PDB file of C-alpha atoms in Angstrom:
ATOM      1  CA  UNK A  31      12.646   0.237  20.131  1.00  0.00           C
ATOM      2  CA  UNK A  32      12.485  -0.201  16.293  1.00  0.00           C
ATOM      3  CA  UNK A  33       9.295   1.141  15.316  1.00  0.00           C
ATOM      4  CA  UNK A  34       7.874   2.499  12.079  1.00  0.00           C
ATOM      5  CA  UNK A  35       5.888   5.817  12.629  1.00  0.00           C
ATOM      6  CA  UNK A  36       3.557   7.216   9.802  1.00  0.00           C
ATOM      7  CA  UNK A  37       1.358  10.011  10.132  1.00  0.00           C
ATOM      8  CA  UNK A  38       2.012  10.479  13.781  1.00  0.00           C
ATOM      9  CA  UNK A  39       0.852   6.830  14.728  1.00  0.00           C
ATOM     10  CA  UNK A  40       3.380   4.229  15.981  1.00  0.00           C
ATOM     11  CA  UNK A  41       2.809   1.069  13.988  1.00  0.00           C
ATOM     12  CA  UNK A  42       2.811  -2.130  15.590  1.00  0.00           C
ATOM     13  CA  UNK A  43       3.512  -3.884  12.217  1.00  0.00           C
ATOM     14  CA  UNK A  44       5.242  -3.408   9.481  1.00  0.00           C
ATOM     15  CA  UNK A  45       3.136  -5.562   7.366  1.00  0.00           C
ATOM     16  CA  UNK A  46      -0.018  -3.779   5.600  1.00  0.00           C
ATOM     17  CA  UNK A  47      -2.237  -5.865   4.183  1.00  0.00           C
ATOM     18  CA  UNK A  48      -5.021  -5.580   1.373  1.00  0.00           C
ATOM     19  CA  UNK A  49      -8.473  -6.861   1.951  1.00  0.00           C
ATOM     20  CA  UNK A  50      -9.387  -7.805  -1.867  1.00  0.00           C
ATOM     21  CA  UNK A  51      -9.620 -11.488  -3.597  1.00  0.00           C
ATOM     22  CA  UNK A  52     -10.246 -13.424  -0.192  1.00  0.00           C
ATOM     23  CA  UNK A  53     -12.576 -16.426  -0.641  1.00  0.00           C
ATOM     24  CA  UNK A  54     -14.510 -14.991   2.128  1.00  0.00           C
ATOM     25  CA  UNK A  55     -14.974 -12.187   4.579  1.00  0.00           C
ATOM     26  CA  UNK A  56     -14.521 -14.647   7.436  1.00  0.00           C
ATOM     27  CA  UNK A  57     -10.850 -15.663   5.926  1.00  0.00           C
ATOM     28  CA  UNK A  58     -10.482 -12.180   5.417  1.00  0.00           C
ATOM     29  CA  UNK A  59     -10.876 -11.433   8.835  1.00  0.00           C
ATOM     30  CA  UNK A  60      -8.597 -14.300  10.157  1.00  0.00           C
ATOM     31  CA  UNK A  61      -5.812 -13.485   7.525  1.00  0.00           C
ATOM     32  CA  UNK A  62      -5.874  -9.869   8.952  1.00  0.00           C
ATOM     33  CA  UNK A  63      -5.578 -11.163  12.466  1.00  0.00           C
ATOM     34  CA  UNK A  64      -2.956 -13.895  11.653  1.00  0.00           C
ATOM     35  CA  UNK A  65      -0.934 -11.599   9.662  1.00  0.00           C
ATOM     36  CA  UNK A  66      -0.825  -9.182  12.856  1.00  0.00           C
ATOM     37  CA  UNK A  67      -1.527  -6.374  10.463  1.00  0.00           C
ATOM     38  CA  UNK A  68      -2.618  -3.077  11.660  1.00  0.00           C
ATOM     39  CA  UNK A  69      -2.904  -0.823   8.131  1.00  0.00           C
ATOM     40  CA  UNK A  70      -5.749  -2.461   5.985  1.00  0.00           C
ATOM     41  CA  UNK A  71      -6.516  -1.209   2.681  1.00  0.00           C
ATOM     42  CA  UNK A  72      -9.797  -1.197   0.828  1.00  0.00           C
ATOM     43  CA  UNK A  73     -11.721   0.148  -2.017  1.00  0.00           C
ATOM     44  CA  UNK A  74     -14.639   2.811  -2.695  1.00  0.00           C
ATOM     45  CA  UNK A  75     -17.542   1.719  -5.100  1.00  0.00           C
ATOM     46  CA  UNK A  76     -20.728   2.497  -5.828  1.00  0.00           C
ATOM     47  CA  UNK A  77     -23.214   0.450  -3.596  1.00  0.00           C
ATOM     48  CA  UNK A  78     -25.075  -2.421  -5.409  1.00  0.00           C
ATOM     49  CA  UNK A  79     -28.721  -1.153  -5.133  1.00  0.00           C
ATOM     50  CA  UNK A  80     -29.956  -4.705  -6.122  1.00  0.00           C
ATOM     51  CA  UNK A  81     -27.483  -6.899  -4.155  1.00  0.00           C
ATOM     52  CA  UNK A  82     -27.285  -7.724  -0.388  1.00  0.00           C
ATOM     53  CA  UNK A  83     -23.613  -6.966  -0.163  1.00  0.00           C
ATOM     54  CA  UNK A  84     -22.143  -6.841   3.223  1.00  0.00           C
ATOM     55  CA  UNK A  85     -20.298  -4.032   4.544  1.00  0.00           C
ATOM     56  CA  UNK A  86     -16.650  -4.863   4.848  1.00  0.00           C
ATOM     57  CA  UNK A  87     -15.767  -2.554   7.578  1.00  0.00           C
ATOM     58  CA  UNK A  88     -17.773  -4.964  10.099  1.00  0.00           C
ATOM     59  CA  UNK A  89     -15.371  -7.390   8.933  1.00  0.00           C
ATOM     60  CA  UNK A  90     -12.104  -5.483   9.779  1.00  0.00           C
ATOM     61  CA  UNK A  91     -10.744  -5.981  13.236  1.00  0.00           C
ATOM     62  CA  UNK A  92     -11.551  -2.989  15.409  1.00  0.00           C
ATOM     63  CA  UNK A  93      -7.930  -1.427  16.080  1.00  0.00           C
ATOM     64  CA  UNK A  94      -6.922  -1.425  12.547  1.00  0.00           C
ATOM     65  CA  UNK A  95      -6.258   1.593  10.868  1.00  0.00           C
ATOM     66  CA  UNK A  96      -8.114   2.021   7.565  1.00  0.00           C
ATOM     67  CA  UNK A  97      -6.055   2.835   4.308  1.00  0.00           C
ATOM     68  CA  UNK A  98      -8.864   3.309   1.513  1.00  0.00           C
ATOM     69  CA  UNK A  99      -7.157   3.536  -1.989  1.00  0.00           C
ATOM     70  CA  UNK A 100      -7.994   5.402  -4.929  1.00  0.00           C
ATOM     71  CA  UNK A 101      -8.433   2.390  -7.203  1.00  0.00           C
ATOM     72  CA  UNK A 102     -10.462   3.109 -10.235  1.00  0.00           C
ATOM     73  CA  UNK A 103      -9.127   6.434 -10.742  1.00  0.00           C
ATOM     74  CA  UNK A 104      -7.652   7.221 -14.274  1.00  0.00           C
ATOM     75  CA  UNK A 105      -6.100  10.875 -13.253  1.00  0.00           C
ATOM     76  CA  UNK A 106      -5.718  13.043 -10.275  1.00  0.00           C
ATOM     77  CA  UNK A 107      -9.100  14.717 -10.202  1.00  0.00           C
ATOM     78  CA  UNK A 108     -10.730  11.311 -10.101  1.00  0.00           C
ATOM     79  CA  UNK A 109      -8.036  10.186  -7.385  1.00  0.00           C
ATOM     80  CA  UNK A 110      -9.081  13.502  -5.351  1.00  0.00           C
ATOM     81  CA  UNK A 111     -12.713  12.754  -5.541  1.00  0.00           C
ATOM     82  CA  UNK A 112     -12.431   9.378  -4.276  1.00  0.00           C
ATOM     83  CA  UNK A 113     -10.196  10.276  -1.496  1.00  0.00           C
ATOM     84  CA  UNK A 114     -12.676  12.962  -0.376  1.00  0.00           C
ATOM     85  CA  UNK A 115     -15.518  10.350  -0.475  1.00  0.00           C
ATOM     86  CA  UNK A 116     -13.417   7.988   1.777  1.00  0.00           C
ATOM     87  CA  UNK A 117     -12.628  10.529   4.181  1.00  0.00           C
ATOM     88  CA  UNK A 118     -16.386  11.520   4.485  1.00  0.00           C
ATOM     89  CA  UNK A 119     -17.241   7.981   5.507  1.00  0.00           C
ATOM     90  CA  UNK A 120     -15.756   9.057   8.901  1.00  0.00           C
ATOM     91  CA  UNK A 121     -13.050   6.221   9.410  1.00  0.00           C
ATOM     92  CA  UNK A 122      -9.878   8.548   9.143  1.00  0.00           C
ATOM     93  CA  UNK A 123      -7.952  10.583   6.503  1.00  0.00           C
ATOM     94  CA  UNK A 124      -5.370   8.192   5.364  1.00  0.00           C
ATOM     95  CA  UNK A 125      -5.387   7.472   1.726  1.00  0.00           C
ATOM     96  CA  UNK A 126      -3.418   5.501  -0.918  1.00  0.00           C
ATOM     97  CA  UNK A 127      -3.093   7.346  -4.071  1.00  0.00           C
ATOM     98  CA  UNK A 128      -3.634   4.703  -6.785  1.00  0.00           C
ATOM     99  CA  UNK A 129      -4.195   6.315 -10.244  1.00  0.00           C
ATOM    100  CA  UNK A 130      -3.877   3.867 -13.063  1.00  0.00           C
ATOM    101  CA  UNK A 131      -5.188   4.012 -16.632  1.00  0.00           C
ATOM    102  CA  UNK A 132      -2.853   1.092 -17.859  1.00  0.00           C
ATOM    103  CA  UNK A 133      -5.367  -1.811 -17.862  1.00  0.00           C
ATOM    104  CA  UNK A 134      -2.687  -4.371 -19.183  1.00  0.00           C
ATOM    105  CA  UNK A 135       0.106  -4.250 -16.264  1.00  0.00           C
ATOM    106  CA  UNK A 136      -2.026  -1.874 -13.876  1.00  0.00           C
ATOM    107  CA  UNK A 137       1.137   0.209 -13.601  1.00  0.00           C
ATOM    108  CA  UNK A 138       0.561   3.513 -11.926  1.00  0.00           C
ATOM    109  CA  UNK A 139       0.688   6.806 -13.449  1.00  0.00           C
ATOM    110  CA  UNK A 140       3.241   8.633 -11.733  1.00  0.00           C
ATOM    111  CA  UNK A 141       2.518  12.152 -12.802  1.00  0.00           C
ATOM    112  CA  UNK A 142      -1.168  12.219 -12.076  1.00  0.00           C
ATOM    113  CA  UNK A 143      -0.133  10.632  -8.629  1.00  0.00           C
ATOM    114  CA  UNK A 144       2.067  13.479  -7.823  1.00  0.00           C
ATOM    115  CA  UNK A 145      -0.894  15.895  -8.533  1.00  0.00           C
ATOM    116  CA  UNK A 146      -3.182  14.146  -6.357  1.00  0.00           C
ATOM    117  CA  UNK A 147      -0.671  13.899  -3.727  1.00  0.00           C
ATOM    118  CA  UNK A 148       0.110  17.485  -3.828  1.00  0.00           C
ATOM    119  CA  UNK A 149      -3.557  18.404  -3.639  1.00  0.00           C
ATOM    120  CA  UNK A 150      -4.698  15.870  -0.939  1.00  0.00           C
ATOM    121  CA  UNK A 151      -1.817  16.831   1.527  1.00  0.00           C
ATOM    122  CA  UNK A 152      -2.922  20.332   1.162  1.00  0.00           C
ATOM    123  CA  UNK A 153      -6.596  19.180   2.162  1.00  0.00           C
ATOM    124  CA  UNK A 154      -4.967  17.449   5.209  1.00  0.00           C
ATOM    125  CA  UNK A 155      -5.021  13.790   4.207  1.00  0.00           C
ATOM    126  CA  UNK A 156      -2.399  11.416   5.217  1.00  0.00           C
ATOM    127  CA  UNK A 157      -1.207  10.465   1.565  1.00  0.00           C
ATOM    128  CA  UNK A 158       0.608   7.026   0.691  1.00  0.00           C
ATOM    129  CA  UNK A 159       0.926   7.010  -2.863  1.00  0.00           C
ATOM    130  CA  UNK A 160       1.384   4.069  -4.683  1.00  0.00           C
ATOM    131  CA  UNK A 161       4.054   4.873  -7.646  1.00  0.00           C
ATOM    132  CA  UNK A 162       6.412   3.006 -10.307  1.00  0.00           C
ATOM    133  CA  UNK A 163       9.856   3.451  -8.966  1.00  0.00           C
ATOM    134  CA  UNK A 164      11.357   6.114 -10.127  1.00  0.00           C
ATOM    135  CA  UNK A 165      13.947   8.675  -8.348  1.00  0.00           C
ATOM    136  CA  UNK A 166      12.647  12.067  -9.198  1.00  0.00           C
ATOM    137  CA  UNK A 167       9.273  11.028  -8.690  1.00  0.00           C
ATOM    138  CA  UNK A 168       9.861  10.046  -5.540  1.00  0.00           C
ATOM    139  CA  UNK A 169      11.597  13.062  -4.430  1.00  0.00           C
ATOM    140  CA  UNK A 170       9.070  15.138  -5.540  1.00  0.00           C
ATOM    141  CA  UNK A 171       6.066  12.904  -3.938  1.00  0.00           C
ATOM    142  CA  UNK A 172       8.305  13.153  -0.611  1.00  0.00           C
ATOM    143  CA  UNK A 173       8.542  17.004  -1.183  1.00  0.00           C
ATOM    144  CA  UNK A 174       4.735  17.512  -1.760  1.00  0.00           C
ATOM    145  CA  UNK A 175       4.367  16.024   1.579  1.00  0.00           C
ATOM    146  CA  UNK A 176       3.743  12.136   1.323  1.00  0.00           C
ATOM    147  CA  UNK A 177       4.161  10.530   4.388  1.00  0.00           C
ATOM    148  CA  UNK A 178       5.757   7.221   2.381  1.00  0.00           C
ATOM    149  CA  UNK A 179       6.195   6.376  -0.858  1.00  0.00           C
ATOM    150  CA  UNK A 180       4.988   2.841  -1.942  1.00  0.00           C
ATOM    151  CA  UNK A 181       7.023   1.726  -5.253  1.00  0.00           C
ATOM    152  CA  UNK A 182       5.822  -1.604  -6.801  1.00  0.00           C
ATOM    153  CA  UNK A 183       8.194  -4.463  -7.045  1.00  0.00           C
ATOM    154  CA  UNK A 184       6.186  -6.190  -9.789  1.00  0.00           C
ATOM    155  CA  UNK A 185       2.429  -5.774 -11.378  1.00  0.00           C
ATOM    156  CA  UNK A 186      -0.356  -5.929  -9.030  1.00  0.00           C
ATOM    157  CA  UNK A 187      -1.391  -9.617  -8.333  1.00  0.00           C
ATOM    158  CA  UNK A 188       1.433 -10.864 -10.548  1.00  0.00           C
ATOM    159  CA  UNK A 189       3.450 -12.722  -7.471  1.00  0.00           C
ATOM    160  CA  UNK A 190       6.457 -11.986  -9.544  1.00  0.00           C
ATOM    161  CA  UNK A 191       8.561 -10.773  -6.543  1.00  0.00           C
ATOM    162  CA  UNK A 192      11.059  -7.560  -6.574  1.00  0.00           C
ATOM    163  CA  UNK A 193      11.531  -7.219 -10.148  1.00  0.00           C
ATOM    164  CA  UNK A 194      12.354  -3.485  -9.610  1.00  0.00           C
ATOM    165  CA  UNK A 195      14.688  -4.341  -7.118  1.00  0.00           C
ATOM    166  CA  UNK A 196      17.573  -2.018  -8.040  1.00  0.00           C
ATOM    167  CA  UNK A 197      15.542   0.630  -8.320  1.00  0.00           C
ATOM    168  CA  UNK A 198      13.627   0.444  -5.001  1.00  0.00           C
ATOM    169  CA  UNK A 199      17.269   0.021  -3.504  1.00  0.00           C
ATOM    170  CA  UNK A 200      18.304   3.641  -4.977  1.00  0.00           C
ATOM    171  CA  UNK A 201      14.939   5.023  -3.239  1.00  0.00           C
ATOM    172  CA  UNK A 202      15.778   3.342  -0.187  1.00  0.00           C
ATOM    173  CA  UNK A 203      19.167   5.071  -0.063  1.00  0.00           C
ATOM    174  CA  UNK A 204      17.993   8.642  -1.504  1.00  0.00           C
ATOM    175  CA  UNK A 205      14.470   9.427  -0.219  1.00  0.00           C
ATOM    176  CA  UNK A 206      13.760  10.586   3.370  1.00  0.00           C
ATOM    177  CA  UNK A 207      10.085   9.281   4.119  1.00  0.00           C
ATOM    178  CA  UNK A 208       9.498   5.465   4.543  1.00  0.00           C
ATOM    179  CA  UNK A 209       9.720   3.412   1.629  1.00  0.00           C
ATOM    180  CA  UNK A 210       6.885   0.886   1.518  1.00  0.00           C
ATOM    181  CA  UNK A 211       7.019  -2.026  -1.271  1.00  0.00           C
ATOM    182  CA  UNK A 212       3.515  -2.253  -2.294  1.00  0.00           C
ATOM    183  CA  UNK A 213       2.519  -4.760  -5.264  1.00  0.00           C
ATOM    184  CA  UNK A 214       4.185  -8.047  -6.731  1.00  0.00           C
ATOM    185  CA  UNK A 215       5.483  -9.609  -3.730  1.00  0.00           C
ATOM    186  CA  UNK A 216       4.510 -13.354  -4.160  1.00  0.00           C
ATOM    187  CA  UNK A 217       6.176 -15.096  -1.266  1.00  0.00           C
ATOM    188  CA  UNK A 218       7.215 -14.454   2.164  1.00  0.00           C
ATOM    189  CA  UNK A 219      10.779 -14.655   1.151  1.00  0.00           C
ATOM    190  CA  UNK A 220      10.107 -11.729  -1.202  1.00  0.00           C
ATOM    191  CA  UNK A 221       8.656  -9.913   1.504  1.00  0.00           C
ATOM    192  CA  UNK A 222      11.805 -10.857   3.642  1.00  0.00           C
ATOM    193  CA  UNK A 223      14.030  -9.788   1.009  1.00  0.00           C
ATOM    194  CA  UNK A 224      12.398  -6.300   0.831  1.00  0.00           C
ATOM    195  CA  UNK A 225      12.687  -5.663   4.456  1.00  0.00           C
ATOM    196  CA  UNK A 226      16.515  -6.947   4.395  1.00  0.00           C
ATOM    197  CA  UNK A 227      16.937  -4.165   1.625  1.00  0.00           C
ATOM    198  CA  UNK A 228      15.820  -1.499   4.077  1.00  0.00           C
ATOM    199  CA  UNK A 229      12.256  -1.144   3.114  1.00  0.00           C
ATOM    200  CA  UNK A 230      10.213   0.195   5.744  1.00  0.00           C
ATOM    201  CA  UNK A 231       7.340  -2.282   5.512  1.00  0.00           C
ATOM    202  CA  UNK A 232       5.850  -4.073   2.373  1.00  0.00           C
ATOM    203  CA  UNK A 233       1.941  -4.059   1.484  1.00  0.00           C
ATOM    204  CA  UNK A 234       0.869  -7.505   0.415  1.00  0.00           C
ATOM    205  CA  UNK A 235      -2.695  -8.609  -0.827  1.00  0.00           C
ATOM    206  CA  UNK A 236      -2.783 -11.219  -3.672  1.00  0.00           C
ATOM    207  CA  UNK A 237      -0.093 -13.408  -2.438  1.00  0.00           C
ATOM    208  CA  UNK A 238      -2.136 -14.116   1.013  1.00  0.00           C
ATOM    209  CA  UNK A 239      -5.682 -13.802  -0.414  1.00  0.00           C
ATOM    210  CA  UNK A 240      -5.224 -16.393  -3.086  1.00  0.00           C
ATOM    211  CA  UNK A 241      -3.051 -18.777  -1.341  1.00  0.00           C
ATOM    212  CA  UNK A 242      -4.678 -22.132  -0.774  1.00  0.00           C
ATOM    213  CA  UNK A 243      -4.559 -21.397   3.149  1.00  0.00           C
ATOM    214  CA  UNK A 244      -4.662 -17.599   3.409  1.00  0.00           C
ATOM    215  CA  UNK A 245      -4.388 -17.748   7.211  1.00  0.00           C
ATOM    216  CA  UNK A 246      -1.020 -19.852   7.414  1.00  0.00           C
ATOM    217  CA  UNK A 247       0.052 -17.782   4.668  1.00  0.00           C
ATOM    218  CA  UNK A 248      -0.664 -14.455   6.352  1.00  0.00           C
ATOM    219  CA  UNK A 249       1.436 -15.949   9.571  1.00  0.00           C
ATOM    220  CA  UNK A 250       4.453 -16.725   7.241  1.00  0.00           C
ATOM    221  CA  UNK A 251       4.154 -13.217   5.957  1.00  0.00           C
ATOM    222  CA  UNK A 252       4.443 -11.859   9.312  1.00  0.00           C
ATOM    223  CA  UNK A 253       7.111 -13.895  10.277  1.00  0.00           C
ATOM    224  CA  UNK A 254       9.039 -13.299   7.132  1.00  0.00           C
ATOM    225  CA  UNK A 255       8.517  -9.339   7.511  1.00  0.00           C
ATOM    226  CA  UNK A 256       9.894  -9.468  11.094  1.00  0.00           C
ATOM    227  CA  UNK A 257      13.010 -11.630  10.096  1.00  0.00           C
ATOM    228  CA  UNK A 258      13.603  -9.303   7.365  1.00  0.00           C
ATOM    229  CA  UNK A 259      13.782  -6.357   9.422  1.00  0.00           C
ATOM    230  CA  UNK A 260      15.886  -7.996  11.814  1.00  0.00           C
ATOM    231  CA  UNK A 261      18.279  -8.994   9.348  1.00  0.00           C
ATOM    232  CA  UNK A 262      18.429  -5.220   8.110  1.00  0.00           C
ATOM    233  CA  UNK A 263      19.006  -4.253  11.716  1.00  0.00           C
ATOM    234  CA  UNK A 264      21.684  -6.557  12.221  1.00  0.00           C
ATOM    235  CA  UNK A 265      23.566  -5.570   9.088  1.00  0.00           C
ATOM    236  CA  UNK A 266      24.489  -8.715   6.750  1.00  0.00           C
ATOM    237  CA  UNK A 267      28.038  -9.588   5.930  1.00  0.00           C
ATOM    238  CA  UNK A 268      29.379  -8.673   2.622  1.00  0.00           C
ATOM    239  CA  UNK A 269      29.195 -10.863  -0.286  1.00  0.00           C
ATOM    240  CA  UNK A 270      32.532 -12.374  -1.416  1.00  0.00           C
ATOM    241  CA  UNK A 271      33.154 -14.152  -4.827  1.00  0.00           C
ATOM    242  CA  UNK A 272      35.886 -16.991  -3.091  1.00  0.00           C
ATOM    243  CA  UNK A 273      35.044 -19.107  -0.487  1.00  0.00           C
ATOM    244  CA  UNK A 274      36.151 -18.196   3.218  1.00  0.00           C
ATOM    245  CA  UNK A 275      36.504 -21.346   5.391  1.00  0.00           C
ATOM    246  CA  UNK A 276      33.869 -21.284   8.686  1.00  0.00           C
ATOM    247  CA  UNK A 277      36.166 -23.791  10.432  1.00  0.00           C
ATOM    248  CA  UNK A 278      39.747 -23.561  11.782  1.00  0.00           C
ATOM    249  CA  UNK A 279      42.377 -23.950   8.908  1.00  0.00           C
ATOM    250  CA  UNK A 280      44.774 -25.847  11.787  1.00  0.00           C
ATOM    251  CA  UNK A 281      44.905 -28.656  13.898  1.00  0.00           C
ATOM    252  CA  UNK A 282      43.638 -31.167  11.041  1.00  0.00           C
ATOM    253  CA  UNK A 283      43.941 -34.741  11.726  1.00  0.00           C
ATOM    254  CA  UNK A 284      46.268 -35.515   8.656  1.00  0.00           C
ATOM    255  CA  UNK A 285      48.779 -32.818   9.672  1.00  0.00           C
ATOM    256  CA  UNK A 286      52.301 -34.301   9.264  1.00  0.00           C
ATOM    257  CA  UNK A 287      51.209 -37.253   7.258  1.00  0.00           C
ATOM    258  CA  UNK A 288      53.199 -38.026   4.296  1.00  0.00           C
ATOM    259  CA  UNK A 289      51.308 -37.448   1.090  1.00  0.00           C
TER     260      UNK A 289
ATOM    261  CA  UNK B 298     -32.947  11.406 -10.854  1.00  0.00           C
ATOM    262  CA  UNK B 299     -30.013   9.403 -11.418  1.00  0.00           C
ATOM    263  CA  UNK B 300     -28.859   7.078  -8.734  1.00  0.00           C
ATOM    264  CA  UNK B 301     -25.217   5.209  -9.368  1.00  0.00           C
ATOM    265  CA  UNK B 302     -25.697   5.806 -13.038  1.00  0.00           C
ATOM    266  CA  UNK B 303     -29.378   4.602 -13.251  1.00  0.00           C
ATOM    267  CA  UNK B 304     -32.583   6.083 -13.591  1.00  0.00           C
ATOM    268  CA  UNK B 305     -34.456   5.859 -10.273  1.00  0.00           C
ATOM    269  CA  UNK B 306     -38.126   6.806  -9.768  1.00  0.00           C
ATOM    270  CA  UNK B 307     -38.487   8.103  -6.182  1.00  0.00           C
ATOM    271  CA  UNK B 308     -40.880  11.119  -5.238  1.00  0.00           C
ATOM    272  CA  UNK B 309     -39.226  14.584  -5.822  1.00  0.00           C
ATOM    273  CA  UNK B 310     -38.920  16.104  -2.266  1.00  0.00           C
ATOM    274  CA  UNK B 311     -37.501  12.809  -0.770  1.00  0.00           C
ATOM    275  CA  UNK B 312     -34.886  13.486   1.682  1.00  0.00           C
ATOM    276  CA  UNK B 313     -31.425  11.207   1.740  1.00  0.00           C
ATOM    277  CA  UNK B 314     -32.530   9.546   5.203  1.00  0.00           C
ATOM    278  CA  UNK B 315     -35.887   8.564   3.416  1.00  0.00           C
ATOM    279  CA  UNK B 316     -34.067   7.494   0.178  1.00  0.00           C
ATOM    280  CA  UNK B 317     -31.670   5.200   2.232  1.00  0.00           C
ATOM    281  CA  UNK B 318     -34.600   3.684   4.056  1.00  0.00           C
ATOM    282  CA  UNK B 319     -36.376   2.992   0.685  1.00  0.00           C
ATOM    283  CA  UNK B 320     -33.044   1.276  -0.561  1.00  0.00           C
ATOM    284  CA  UNK B 321     -32.570  -0.537   2.568  1.00  0.00           C
ATOM    285  CA  UNK B 322     -29.280   1.134   3.024  1.00  0.00           C
ATOM    286  CA  UNK B 323     -27.253   1.736   6.198  1.00  0.00           C
ATOM    287  CA  UNK B 324     -26.537   5.412   6.373  1.00  0.00           C
ATOM    288  CA  UNK B 325     -23.599   4.705   8.508  1.00  0.00           C
ATOM    289  CA  UNK B 326     -21.805   2.702   5.767  1.00  0.00           C
ATOM    290  CA  UNK B 327     -22.158   4.731   2.869  1.00  0.00           C
ATOM    291  CA  UNK B 328     -21.377   8.345   1.715  1.00  0.00           C
ATOM    292  CA  UNK B 329     -23.404  10.204  -0.616  1.00  0.00           C
ATOM    293  CA  UNK B 330     -22.655  12.770  -3.330  1.00  0.00           C
ATOM    294  CA  UNK B 331     -25.463  14.937  -5.010  1.00  0.00           C
ATOM    295  CA  UNK B 332     -24.489  16.617  -8.193  1.00  0.00           C
ATOM    296  CA  UNK B 333     -20.746  16.013  -7.372  1.00  0.00           C
ATOM    297  CA  UNK B 334     -20.858  17.601  -3.685  1.00  0.00           C
ATOM    298  CA  UNK B 335     -20.603  15.065  -0.883  1.00  0.00           C
ATOM    299  CA  UNK B 336     -23.358  15.750   1.972  1.00  0.00           C
ATOM    300  CA  UNK B 337     -22.198  15.686   5.024  1.00  0.00           C
ATOM    301  CA  UNK B 338     -24.233  12.640   7.124  1.00  0.00           C
ATOM    302  CA  UNK B 339     -25.830  15.242   9.555  1.00  0.00           C
ATOM    303  CA  UNK B 340     -27.493  16.592   7.099  1.00  0.00           C
ATOM    304  CA  UNK B 341     -29.221  13.304   5.837  1.00  0.00           C
ATOM    305  CA  UNK B 342     -32.339  14.252   7.462  1.00  0.00           C
ATOM    306  CA  UNK B 343     -32.722  17.483   6.107  1.00  0.00           C
ATOM    307  CA  UNK B 344     -31.208  17.213   2.564  1.00  0.00           C
ATOM    308  CA  UNK B 345     -33.921  17.201   0.241  1.00  0.00           C
ATOM    309  CA  UNK B 346     -33.772  15.658  -3.375  1.00  0.00           C
ATOM    310  CA  UNK B 347     -35.204  17.039  -6.542  1.00  0.00           C
ATOM    311  CA  UNK B 348     -35.749  15.509  -9.864  1.00  0.00           C
ATOM    312  CA  UNK B 349     -32.749  15.522 -12.172  1.00  0.00           C
ATOM    313  CA  UNK B 350     -30.083  15.170  -9.270  1.00  0.00           C
ATOM    314  CA  UNK B 351     -27.538  12.771  -9.879  1.00  0.00           C
ATOM    315  CA  UNK B 352     -27.025  10.727  -6.668  1.00  0.00           C
ATOM    316  CA  UNK B 353     -23.974   8.701  -6.075  1.00  0.00           C
ATOM    317  CA  UNK B 354     -24.153   6.246  -3.046  1.00  0.00           C
ATOM    318  CA  UNK B 355     -20.714   4.823  -2.262  1.00  0.00           C
ATOM    319  CA  UNK B 356     -19.340   2.113   0.250  1.00  0.00           C
ATOM    320  CA  UNK B 357     -16.058   0.752   1.078  1.00  0.00           C
ATOM    321  CA  UNK B 358     -15.321  -2.606  -0.570  1.00  0.00           C
ATOM    322  CA  UNK B 359     -12.825  -5.158  -0.628  1.00  0.00           C
ATOM    323  CA  UNK B 360      -9.652  -3.982  -2.574  1.00  0.00           C
ATOM    324  CA  UNK B 361      -5.755  -3.893  -2.473  1.00  0.00           C
TER     325      UNK B 361
END
């Protein structure tokens, strides 16, 4: 049985989903179900004391694993603070480290991510760091105890696809913890591409949340991730420069004819 | 005391539980930090707030 195990949990889905940018809570709930996703990310923020903000937890299906992110953190110290607050909610000890001080491309700070990962692993968290694909950084993250490494395909929300393909390929080959492509995946075919390469899972948010029909798109992504994984396990054939006929080269109807 | 970055006027000696009731917040879905220390939920009825305390009330929101 081909399953992905993270933090001791056997996951039933290799599609992780974010909860941001949905047009409504109802749509978000239905999309999570349509995606057949099990791991769901969310952010931690100050409560709006003036507003009537609904609690997001009541809109997440019961059997989901919560993966709070440390978005808003500009350095390791802030990420650690957010992670501890998230754990204090009492819904688990998984955390996605997201340390960003670049407001233009939202590219993560790999070095602060390493510091936060090391500290939080020591405090008993199940840590999944979001990072910019770099082999040495990925090695260190795995060494300090990250349960998976999450390299970006392209900037958050950009829907540009797996622009960092070759670097991710290197991580898949060299790193001995699951590689989960997170950020930039814009189409189901790109999710399938990541899975065919050998990524263990993908995390998708914007592409589903901002699609015209989020529920259909969630379904499409679910199928794409399954297809990509199957293709990876089936081992795709080699690419060739020249053609190689698929139909027999003998028994042609014109054989023996005068030219 | 400062609550979520803004000056709040609540009587000194109020407990966290009482503060949340005044703010109409469900204690199950928030986490409270007082002066940079997280207060365990089981202490909400007994933890007393003082003038000058810096209170952070956070919750999970939509995010990627």
